[in-house]
Structure formats: structure tokens, C-alpha cells
């Protein structure tokens, strides 16, 4: 009934959320890339069940969309 969570991926998601909430844009992007690499590694090794795989892949899409322009170089100066 309940999906078991993967501690490695959940830890990376927590780090991403923490960095986003503190406006650490570069660190959040790095952890998102690390999350994607770890997810792909676990998928290739068949560690995740189908429900877990679908859940974490959908989260990857949500985070990618949410953080699309979440970089310092994309930040608009307040004086313009």
C-alpha cells in the first residue's frame, strides 16, 4: 500500500529543498544534478521498484521545471 522511500534520493531532495529555501542557487543546482545522476544509476541497477521509479522521475521533472531559471546568472538586478 505504501511506497518505501529511497534514503539516498530523499536525502538529496532534502538538500535541494534546503538550498532553495536559503536561496543558495548554485548549490541547489548541483544537488539537483547529483539527484538525477543517482536516480539514473539506481534505475540502471534495477534497485527501484516501478512505483518508486515513476515517483522519483516525476519529482525530477517537477524540480527541473521549478528550478529552470534558478541561477545567479538569470537573476534580474533590482535596479533595472
XYZ file of C-alpha atoms in Angstrom:
80
model
C 0.000 0.000 0.000
C 2.701 2.480 0.978
C 5.703 3.103 -1.209
C 9.013 2.637 0.544
C 11.281 5.651 0.136
C 14.880 5.533 -1.000
C 17.022 7.187 1.668
C 19.734 8.361 -0.745
C 17.290 10.106 -3.067
C 15.260 11.514 -0.176
C 18.452 12.931 1.340
C 19.332 14.661 -1.912
C 15.807 16.065 -2.211
C 16.067 17.438 1.328
C 19.365 19.124 0.451
C 17.826 20.632 -2.685
C 14.850 21.972 -0.716
C 17.130 23.354 1.987
C 19.332 25.159 -0.524
C 16.338 26.523 -2.432
C 14.786 27.869 0.762
C 18.066 29.581 1.657
C 18.449 30.930 -1.898
C 21.691 29.001 -2.482
C 21.116 28.726 -6.199
C 24.363 27.122 -7.319
C 24.325 24.517 -4.549
C 20.695 23.656 -5.274
C 21.511 23.143 -8.963
C 24.496 20.935 -8.072
C 22.368 18.751 -5.796
C 19.698 18.506 -8.497
C 22.327 17.238 -10.948
C 23.574 14.798 -8.303
C 19.990 13.643 -7.699
C 19.494 12.988 -11.417
C 22.753 11.017 -11.660
C 21.897 8.930 -8.594
C 18.382 8.283 -9.900
C 19.699 7.111 -13.273
C 22.270 4.901 -11.524
C 19.599 3.269 -9.361
C 17.311 2.781 -12.364
C 20.098 1.102 -14.361
C 20.895 -1.218 -11.444
C 17.174 -2.066 -11.056
C 17.236 -1.080 -7.389
C 13.957 0.851 -7.551
C 10.540 -0.701 -7.945
C 8.279 0.615 -10.711
C 6.245 2.840 -8.373
C 9.411 4.287 -6.865
C 10.906 4.850 -10.298
C 7.793 6.667 -11.524
C 7.591 8.741 -8.338
C 11.226 9.872 -8.357
C 11.247 10.538 -12.107
C 8.155 12.712 -11.771
C 9.835 14.589 -8.911
C 12.860 15.145 -11.135
C 10.607 16.751 -13.744
C 8.931 18.941 -11.135
C 12.262 20.113 -9.719
C 13.753 20.703 -13.179
C 10.785 22.883 -14.124
C 10.766 24.716 -10.792
C 14.494 25.427 -10.994
C 14.678 26.185 -14.710
C 15.797 29.791 -14.166
C 17.024 29.389 -10.613
C 20.615 30.521 -11.211
C 22.550 33.595 -10.231
C 23.214 34.475 -13.866
C 19.434 34.543 -14.516
C 18.795 36.874 -11.602
C 17.495 40.280 -12.629
C 19.118 43.245 -10.904
C 16.651 45.171 -8.783
C 17.743 48.498 -10.244
C 16.633 47.735 -13.820
